[in-house]
Coordinates of C-alpha atoms and ligand atoms in Angstrom, one line a residue:
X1 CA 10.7 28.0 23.0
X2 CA 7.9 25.4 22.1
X3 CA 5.0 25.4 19.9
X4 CA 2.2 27.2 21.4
X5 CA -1.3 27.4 19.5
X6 CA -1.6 27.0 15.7
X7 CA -1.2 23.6 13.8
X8 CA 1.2 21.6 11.7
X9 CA 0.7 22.0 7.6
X10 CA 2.5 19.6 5.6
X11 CA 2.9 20.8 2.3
X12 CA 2.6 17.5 0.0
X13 CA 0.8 14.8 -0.2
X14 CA 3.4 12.1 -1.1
X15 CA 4.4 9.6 0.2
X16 CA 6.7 11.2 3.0
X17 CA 4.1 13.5 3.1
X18 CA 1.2 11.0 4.1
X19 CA 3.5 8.9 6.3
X20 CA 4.3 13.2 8.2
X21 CA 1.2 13.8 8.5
X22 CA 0.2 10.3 9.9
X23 CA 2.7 10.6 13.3
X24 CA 1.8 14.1 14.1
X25 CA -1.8 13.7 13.7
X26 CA -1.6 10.3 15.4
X27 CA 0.4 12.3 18.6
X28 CA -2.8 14.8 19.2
X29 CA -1.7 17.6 16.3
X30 CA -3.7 19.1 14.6
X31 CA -3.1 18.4 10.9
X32 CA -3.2 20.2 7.4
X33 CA -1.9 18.7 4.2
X34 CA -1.3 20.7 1.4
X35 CA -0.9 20.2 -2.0
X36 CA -2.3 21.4 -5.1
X37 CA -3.7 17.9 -6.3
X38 CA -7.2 16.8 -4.8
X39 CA -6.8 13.7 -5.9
X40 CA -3.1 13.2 -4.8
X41 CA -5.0 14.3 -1.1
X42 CA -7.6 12.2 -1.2
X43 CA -5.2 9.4 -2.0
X44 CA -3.2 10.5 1.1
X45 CA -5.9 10.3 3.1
X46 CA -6.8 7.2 2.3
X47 CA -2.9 5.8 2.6
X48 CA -2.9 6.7 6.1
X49 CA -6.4 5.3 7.0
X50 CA -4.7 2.0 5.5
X51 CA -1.4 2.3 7.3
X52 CA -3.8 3.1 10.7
X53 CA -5.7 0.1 10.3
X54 CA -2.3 -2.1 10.2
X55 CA -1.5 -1.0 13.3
X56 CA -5.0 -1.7 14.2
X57 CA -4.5 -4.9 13.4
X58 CA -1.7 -5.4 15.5
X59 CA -3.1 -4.4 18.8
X60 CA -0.5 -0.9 18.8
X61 CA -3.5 1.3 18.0
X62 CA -7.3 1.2 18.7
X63 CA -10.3 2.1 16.3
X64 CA -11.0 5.1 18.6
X65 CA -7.5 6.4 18.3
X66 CA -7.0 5.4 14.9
X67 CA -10.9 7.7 14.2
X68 CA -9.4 10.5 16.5
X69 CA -5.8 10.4 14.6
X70 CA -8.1 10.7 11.2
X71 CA -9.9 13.2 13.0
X72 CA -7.0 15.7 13.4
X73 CA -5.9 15.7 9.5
X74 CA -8.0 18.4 6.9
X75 CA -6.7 18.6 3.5
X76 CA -6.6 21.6 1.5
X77 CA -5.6 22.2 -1.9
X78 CA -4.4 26.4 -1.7
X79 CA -1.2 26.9 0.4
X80 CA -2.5 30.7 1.5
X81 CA -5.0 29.1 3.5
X82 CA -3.0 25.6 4.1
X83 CA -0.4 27.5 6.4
X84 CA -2.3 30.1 7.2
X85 CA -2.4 29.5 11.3
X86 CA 0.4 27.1 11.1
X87 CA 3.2 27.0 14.5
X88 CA 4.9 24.6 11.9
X89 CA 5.1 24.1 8.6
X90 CA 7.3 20.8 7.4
X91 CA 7.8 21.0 3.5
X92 CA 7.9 17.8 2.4
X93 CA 7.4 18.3 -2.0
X94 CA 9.4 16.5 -4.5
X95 CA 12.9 16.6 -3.8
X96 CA 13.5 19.5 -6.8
X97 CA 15.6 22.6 -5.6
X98 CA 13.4 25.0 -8.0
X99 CA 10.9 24.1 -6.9
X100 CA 11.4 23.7 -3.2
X101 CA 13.0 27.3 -3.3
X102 CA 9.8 28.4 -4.9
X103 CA 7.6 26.8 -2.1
X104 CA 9.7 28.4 0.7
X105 CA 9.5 31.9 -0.8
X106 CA 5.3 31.3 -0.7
X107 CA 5.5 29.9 2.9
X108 CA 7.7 33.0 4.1
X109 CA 5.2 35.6 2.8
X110 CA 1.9 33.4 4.2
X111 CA 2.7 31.7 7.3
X112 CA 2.6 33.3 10.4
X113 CA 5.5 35.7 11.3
X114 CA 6.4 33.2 14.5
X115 CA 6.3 30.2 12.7
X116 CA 9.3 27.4 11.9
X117 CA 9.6 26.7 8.1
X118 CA 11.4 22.6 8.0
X119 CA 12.0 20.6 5.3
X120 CA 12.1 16.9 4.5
X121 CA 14.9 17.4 2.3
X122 CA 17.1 14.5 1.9
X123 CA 20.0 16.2 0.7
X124 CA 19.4 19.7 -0.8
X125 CA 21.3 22.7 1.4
X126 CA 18.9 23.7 4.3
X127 CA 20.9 26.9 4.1
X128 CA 20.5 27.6 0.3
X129 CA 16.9 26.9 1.4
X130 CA 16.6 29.4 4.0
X131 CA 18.3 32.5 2.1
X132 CA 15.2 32.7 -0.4
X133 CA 13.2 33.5 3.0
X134 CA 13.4 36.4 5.7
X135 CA 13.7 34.3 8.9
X136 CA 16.9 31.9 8.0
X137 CA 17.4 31.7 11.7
X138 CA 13.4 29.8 11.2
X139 CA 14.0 28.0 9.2
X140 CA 15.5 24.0 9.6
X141 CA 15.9 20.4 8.1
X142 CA 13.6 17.6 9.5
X143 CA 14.0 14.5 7.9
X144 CA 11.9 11.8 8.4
X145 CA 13.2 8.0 7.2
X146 CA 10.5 6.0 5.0
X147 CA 7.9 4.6 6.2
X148 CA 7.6 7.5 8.2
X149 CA 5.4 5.7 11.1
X150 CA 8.1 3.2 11.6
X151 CA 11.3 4.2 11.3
X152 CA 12.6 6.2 14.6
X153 CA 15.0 8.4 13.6
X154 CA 14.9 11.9 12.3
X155 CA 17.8 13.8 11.2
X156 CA 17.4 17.5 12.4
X157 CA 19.7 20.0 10.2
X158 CA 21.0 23.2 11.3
X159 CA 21.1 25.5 8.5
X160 CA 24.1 28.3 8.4
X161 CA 21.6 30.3 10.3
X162 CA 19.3 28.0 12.6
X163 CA 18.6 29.6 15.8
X164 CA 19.7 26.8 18.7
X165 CA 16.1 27.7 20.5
X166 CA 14.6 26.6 17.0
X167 CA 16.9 23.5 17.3
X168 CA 15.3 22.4 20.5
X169 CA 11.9 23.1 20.0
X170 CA 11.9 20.6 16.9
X171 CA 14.2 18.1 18.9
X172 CA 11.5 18.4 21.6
X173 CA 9.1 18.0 19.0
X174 CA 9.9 14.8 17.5
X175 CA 10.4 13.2 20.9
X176 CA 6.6 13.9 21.3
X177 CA 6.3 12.2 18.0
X178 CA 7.9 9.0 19.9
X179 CA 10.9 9.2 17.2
X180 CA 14.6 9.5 18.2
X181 CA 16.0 13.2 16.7
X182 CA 19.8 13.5 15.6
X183 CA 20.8 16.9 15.2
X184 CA 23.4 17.8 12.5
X185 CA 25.0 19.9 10.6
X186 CA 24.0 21.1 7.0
X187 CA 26.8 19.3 4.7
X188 CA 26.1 17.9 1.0
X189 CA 23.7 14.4 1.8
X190 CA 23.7 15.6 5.7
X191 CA 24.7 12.4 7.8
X192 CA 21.8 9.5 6.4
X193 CA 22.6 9.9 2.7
X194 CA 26.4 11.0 2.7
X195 CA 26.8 7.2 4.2
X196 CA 23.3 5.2 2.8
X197 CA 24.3 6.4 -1.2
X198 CA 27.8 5.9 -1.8
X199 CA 26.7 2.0 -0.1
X200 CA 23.6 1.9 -2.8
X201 CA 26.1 3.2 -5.3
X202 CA 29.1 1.1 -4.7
X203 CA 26.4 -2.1 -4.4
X204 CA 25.1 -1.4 -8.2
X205 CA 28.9 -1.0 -9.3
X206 CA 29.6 -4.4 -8.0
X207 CA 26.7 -5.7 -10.2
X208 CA 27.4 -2.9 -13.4
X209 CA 30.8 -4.4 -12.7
X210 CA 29.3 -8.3 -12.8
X211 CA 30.9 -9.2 -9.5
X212 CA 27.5 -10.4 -8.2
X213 CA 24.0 -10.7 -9.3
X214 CA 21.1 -8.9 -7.2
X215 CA 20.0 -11.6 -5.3
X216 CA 23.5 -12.4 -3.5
X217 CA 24.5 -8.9 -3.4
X218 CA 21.4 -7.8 -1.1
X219 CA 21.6 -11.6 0.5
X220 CA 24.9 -10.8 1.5
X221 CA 24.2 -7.4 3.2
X222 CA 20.6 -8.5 4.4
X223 CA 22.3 -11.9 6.5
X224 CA 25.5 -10.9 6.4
X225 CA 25.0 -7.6 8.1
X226 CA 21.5 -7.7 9.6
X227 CA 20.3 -4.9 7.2
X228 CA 16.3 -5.1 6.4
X229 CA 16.9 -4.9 3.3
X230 CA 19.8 -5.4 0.4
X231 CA 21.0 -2.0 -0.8
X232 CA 19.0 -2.7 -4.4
X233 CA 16.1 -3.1 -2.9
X234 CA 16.2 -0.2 -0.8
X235 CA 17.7 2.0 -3.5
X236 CA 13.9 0.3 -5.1
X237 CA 12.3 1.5 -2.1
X238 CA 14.0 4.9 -2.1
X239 CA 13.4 5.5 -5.8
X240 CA 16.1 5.2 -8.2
X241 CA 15.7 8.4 -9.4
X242 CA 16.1 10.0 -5.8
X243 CA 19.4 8.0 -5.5
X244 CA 20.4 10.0 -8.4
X245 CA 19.7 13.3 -7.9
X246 CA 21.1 12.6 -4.0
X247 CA 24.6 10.8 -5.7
X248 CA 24.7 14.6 -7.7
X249 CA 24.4 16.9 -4.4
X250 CA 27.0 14.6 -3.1
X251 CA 29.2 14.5 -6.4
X252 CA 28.7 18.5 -7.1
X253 CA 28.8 19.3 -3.5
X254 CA 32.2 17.7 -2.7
X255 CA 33.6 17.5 -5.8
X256 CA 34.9 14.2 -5.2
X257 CA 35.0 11.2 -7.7
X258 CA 33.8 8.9 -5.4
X259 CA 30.7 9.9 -5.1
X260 CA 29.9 9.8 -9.4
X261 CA 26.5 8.2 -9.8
X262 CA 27.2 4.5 -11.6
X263 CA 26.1 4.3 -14.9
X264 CA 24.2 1.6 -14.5
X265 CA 22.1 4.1 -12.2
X266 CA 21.6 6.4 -14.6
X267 CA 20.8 4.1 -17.3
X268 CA 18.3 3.0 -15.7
X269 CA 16.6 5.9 -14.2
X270 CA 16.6 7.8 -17.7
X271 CA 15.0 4.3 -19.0
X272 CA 12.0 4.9 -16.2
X273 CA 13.0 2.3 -14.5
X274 CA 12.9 3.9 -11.0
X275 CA 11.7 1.1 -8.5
X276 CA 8.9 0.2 -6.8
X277 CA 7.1 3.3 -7.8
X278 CA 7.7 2.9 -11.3
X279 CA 7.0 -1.5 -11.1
X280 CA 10.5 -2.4 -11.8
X281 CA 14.1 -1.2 -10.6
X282 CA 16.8 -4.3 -9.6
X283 CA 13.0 -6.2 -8.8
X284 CA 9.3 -6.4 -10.4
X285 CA 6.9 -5.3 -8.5
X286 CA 3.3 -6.8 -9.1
X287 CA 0.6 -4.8 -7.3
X288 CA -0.4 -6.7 -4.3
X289 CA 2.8 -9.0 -4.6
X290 CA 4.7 -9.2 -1.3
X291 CA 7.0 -11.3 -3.7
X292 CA 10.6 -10.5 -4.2
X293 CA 11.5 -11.5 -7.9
X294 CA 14.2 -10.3 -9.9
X295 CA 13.9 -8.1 -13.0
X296 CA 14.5 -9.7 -16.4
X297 CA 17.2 -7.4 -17.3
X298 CA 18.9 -9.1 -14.2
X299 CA 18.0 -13.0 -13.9
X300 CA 20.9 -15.3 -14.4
Ligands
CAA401 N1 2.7 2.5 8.2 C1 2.5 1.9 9.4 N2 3.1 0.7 9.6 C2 3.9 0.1 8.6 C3 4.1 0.8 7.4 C4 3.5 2.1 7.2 N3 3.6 2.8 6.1 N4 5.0 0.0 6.6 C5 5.3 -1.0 7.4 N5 4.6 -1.0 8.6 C6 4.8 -1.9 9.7 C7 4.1 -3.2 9.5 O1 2.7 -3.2 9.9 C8 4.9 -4.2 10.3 O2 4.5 -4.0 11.7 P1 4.9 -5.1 12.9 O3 6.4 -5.1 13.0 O4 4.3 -4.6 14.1 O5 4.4 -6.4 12.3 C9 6.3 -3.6 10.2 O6 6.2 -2.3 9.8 C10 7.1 -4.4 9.2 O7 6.4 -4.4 8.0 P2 6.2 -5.6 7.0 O8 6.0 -6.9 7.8 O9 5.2 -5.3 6.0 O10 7.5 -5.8 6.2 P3 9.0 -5.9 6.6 O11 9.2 -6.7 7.9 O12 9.7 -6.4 5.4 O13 9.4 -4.4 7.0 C11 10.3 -2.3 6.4 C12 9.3 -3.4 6.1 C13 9.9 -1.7 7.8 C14 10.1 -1.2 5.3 C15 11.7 -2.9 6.5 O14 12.0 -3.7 5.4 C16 12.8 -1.9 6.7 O15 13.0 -1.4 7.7 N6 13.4 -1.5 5.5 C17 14.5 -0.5 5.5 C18 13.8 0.9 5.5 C19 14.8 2.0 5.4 O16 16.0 1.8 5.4 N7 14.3 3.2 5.4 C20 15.1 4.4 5.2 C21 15.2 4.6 3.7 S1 16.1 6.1 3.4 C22 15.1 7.3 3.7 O17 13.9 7.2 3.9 C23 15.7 8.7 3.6 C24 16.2 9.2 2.4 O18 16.5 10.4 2.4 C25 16.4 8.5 1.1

């Protein structure tokens, strides 16, 4: 099975929506983003024009590919006619079971018959996702790591039901996309965030807990084991409040102890301090700042 005719609708216009959008449009698909904000979509738009012209600016991409990627991605603010044609449709919305339940019961009864219903989901059940919808065996988890045009990986997720053909077609897929597919099965947090959370986790315990500060607890996992970046300032990057509703699926799905959001997390996130998207999490973040500096709450 492979995707013959149609396009790829990406159904919002976040970040991980943008950053979707951006690799399949940039691999010759055909590309519309949905969502219901126009100026959440014309803010997309723009993002990935920015993002195109870094790699511009590198040499990886040229101006012509980077007008013919732009080229390939319409925007379009009513899902009927947003998937309307689609071969594909990857869900990529806030990471809210209501309302991603509520999406996929829309995209069953408007998209094409033939076509494969994926989510970005980082930990919600792919199966729970596919019973509101009459093709379970349709319907799978594609989840693309942040920044989407960079990182290589994504984490395919059969669902109770996933039909193996299905499987390969999207493992085919994001080969095309030049990314590196993992296929899994559909567990509480999946494979990435049933190992990546309880690390974030376990590193804000050990500064709740005043074993470290932030600095030399991400110094120590950034040199120490040649990760990008420290576990607070991914769990920054991430969103706090992510982390916290993926630390719950783990918690509720397992029902094990070990995986009980810190308090210090959920201080934090019901304070609004979420990250980088709020300006402050474990750092401040001052727009246009490259600077990594310490939040207040935190300085020694
Ligand atoms: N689009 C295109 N290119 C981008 C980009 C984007 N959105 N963001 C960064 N880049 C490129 C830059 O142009 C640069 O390219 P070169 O290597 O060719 O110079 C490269 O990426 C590195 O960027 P920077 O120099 O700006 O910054 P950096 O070296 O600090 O790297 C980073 C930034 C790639 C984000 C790096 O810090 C990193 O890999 N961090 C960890 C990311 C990670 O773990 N992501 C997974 C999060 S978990 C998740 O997404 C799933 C979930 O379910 C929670």
């Amino acid at each position: 099975m492979t995707l013959t005719g149609g396009s790829i609708s990406v159904i919002g216009a976040g970040t991980m929506g943008n950053g979707i959008a951006h690799v399949f449009a940039q691999n010759g698909f055909k590309v519309t983003i949905v969502d219901i904000s126009l100026a959440q979509l014309d803010k997309a738009v723009a993002n990935i024009s920015k993002n195109l012209d870094r790699q511009v600016a590198k040499g990886t991409l040229t101006e012509e590919q980077k007008k013919t990627t732009l080229a390939n991605i319409h925007t379009e603010s009513n899902i009927i006619e947003g998937v309307k044609d689609a071969a594909l449709v990857v869900e990529a919305a806030t990471e809210n079971v209501e309302l991603k339940l509520k999406i996929f019961e829309q995209l069953d009864t408007y998209a094409p018959k033939s076509a494969i219903l994926a989510t970005n989901t980082s930990s919600i059940s792919i199966t729970k996702i596919a019973a509101v919808t009459n093709r379970a065996s349709k319907v799978i988890g594609m989840h693309f790591m942040n920044p989407v045009p960079v990182m290589k990986l994504v984490e395919i997720i059969n669902g109770y039901a996933t039909d193996k053909e299905v499987t390969h077609t999207i493992v085919e897929l994001s080969k095309q996309l030049g990314k590196v597919p993992c296929v899994v099965n559909d567990y509480p947090g999946f494979i990435a965030n049933r190992i990546l959370m309880p690390m974030i986790n376990e590193a804000i315990y050990s500064l709740y807990e005043g074993v470290a500060g932030v600095e030399e607890i991400d110094t120590v996992m950034k040199l120490g084991m040649a990760h990008p970046m420290g576990p607070l300032q991914l769990a920054d990057f991430v969103g706090l409040d992510v982390c916290l509703a993926i630390l719950k699926v783990l918690h509720d799905g397992f029902g094990n102890p070990k995986y009980a959001p810190c308090p210090l997390l959920i201080n934090m996130v019901a304070a609004g301090k979420l990250g980088v998207k709020s300006g402050e999490g474990f750092y401040v973040y001052a727009a246009g700042s490259k600077e990594l500096v310490v939040s207040g709450r935190f300085a020694n």
